[in-house]
Coordinates of C-alpha atoms in Angstrom, one line a residue:
M10 CA 0.0 0.0 0.0
T11 CA 1.3 3.5 -0.8
I12 CA 0.4 6.9 0.7
K13 CA -0.4 9.7 -1.7
P14 CA -0.7 13.1 0.1
L15 CA -3.2 15.7 -1.1
A16 CA -2.8 19.5 -1.5
D17 CA 0.1 20.9 0.6
R18 CA 0.6 17.7 2.7
V19 CA 3.9 15.9 2.9
V20 CA 4.5 12.3 4.1
T21 CA 7.7 11.9 6.2
K22 CA 9.5 9.1 7.9
L23 CA 11.4 10.0 11.1
V24 CA 15.1 9.4 11.1
K25 CA 16.2 7.0 13.9
A26 CA 17.3 8.7 17.1
E27 CA 20.9 8.3 18.2
E28 CA 21.5 5.2 20.5
T29 CA 24.8 6.6 22.0
T30 CA 26.2 10.0 22.7
K31 CA 29.4 11.3 21.1
G32 CA 31.3 10.3 24.2
G33 CA 30.0 6.7 23.9
I34 CA 27.3 6.7 26.6
I35 CA 24.4 4.4 25.6
L36 CA 21.1 6.1 26.0
T37 CA 18.0 4.4 27.4
A38 CA 14.6 4.7 25.6
A39 CA 13.4 7.3 28.1
A40 CA 16.5 9.5 27.7
K41 CA 16.3 9.6 23.9
E42 CA 15.0 12.9 22.5
Q43 CA 12.2 12.7 20.0
P44 CA 13.8 13.0 16.6
Q45 CA 12.8 16.1 14.6
I46 CA 14.7 15.2 11.5
A47 CA 12.7 13.3 8.9
E48 CA 13.0 12.0 5.4
V49 CA 10.4 13.1 2.8
V50 CA 8.7 10.0 1.4
A51 CA 5.9 11.6 -0.7
V52 CA 4.8 15.2 -1.6
G53 CA 1.4 16.5 -2.5
P54 CA 0.7 18.5 -5.7
G55 CA 0.3 21.8 -3.9
G56 CA -2.3 24.1 -5.6
M57 CA -5.0 26.2 -4.1
V58 CA -5.3 25.7 -0.3
D59 CA -7.8 27.9 1.6
G60 CA -7.8 30.4 -1.4
V61 CA -4.0 30.7 -1.5
E62 CA -1.8 29.3 -4.1
V63 CA 0.8 26.9 -2.5
E64 CA 4.0 25.9 -4.2
M65 CA 5.8 22.8 -3.0
Y66 CA 9.4 23.4 -2.1
V67 CA 10.4 20.0 -0.8
K68 CA 10.9 16.8 -2.8
V69 CA 11.1 13.1 -2.2
G70 CA 14.4 12.2 -0.5
D71 CA 14.9 15.6 1.2
K72 CA 15.9 15.5 4.9
V73 CA 13.9 18.1 6.8
I74 CA 13.5 19.4 10.3
V75 CA 9.9 19.4 11.4
S76 CA 7.9 21.0 14.2
K77 CA 8.0 18.8 17.3
Y78 CA 4.3 17.9 17.5
A79 CA 3.3 18.5 13.9
G80 CA 1.1 16.3 11.8
N81 CA -0.6 13.0 12.2
E82 CA 1.2 9.7 12.7
V83 CA 0.1 6.7 10.7
K84 CA 1.4 3.1 10.4
V85 CA 1.3 1.4 7.0
D86 CA 2.7 -2.1 6.5
G87 CA 4.5 -1.9 9.8
V88 CA 6.3 1.4 9.1
E89 CA 5.4 4.6 10.9
Y90 CA 5.0 7.8 8.9
S91 CA 3.9 11.3 9.7
I92 CA 1.6 13.3 7.4
I93 CA 2.3 17.1 7.9
R94 CA 1.6 20.3 6.1
Q95 CA 4.5 21.8 4.2
S96 CA 4.2 24.9 6.5
D97 CA 5.2 22.6 9.5
I98 CA 8.6 22.0 7.9
L99 CA 11.1 24.3 9.5
A100 CA 14.2 23.7 7.3
I101 CA 15.8 21.4 4.7
V102 CA 19.0 19.7 5.9
E103 CA 21.7 19.8 3.3

């Protein structure tokens, strides 16, 4: 099954959180920070959203920084994705 976002929506998959610190300390699940870097999996077509023309700036494969509690989480074929608005993307990581 595939996910095809509508309008200004973007489907992202969170990048795995670091298991250890730079100093080599292994982190427990509770100590890990919620990852905010995600990979773009699918992009909607953009177009008219609430009477405003929206141009899509991200593309599939981009690594992006997203707002901490943005979007809706869905699980498809055992993989967790987030569906967010393009406006919830804070930056593209290059």
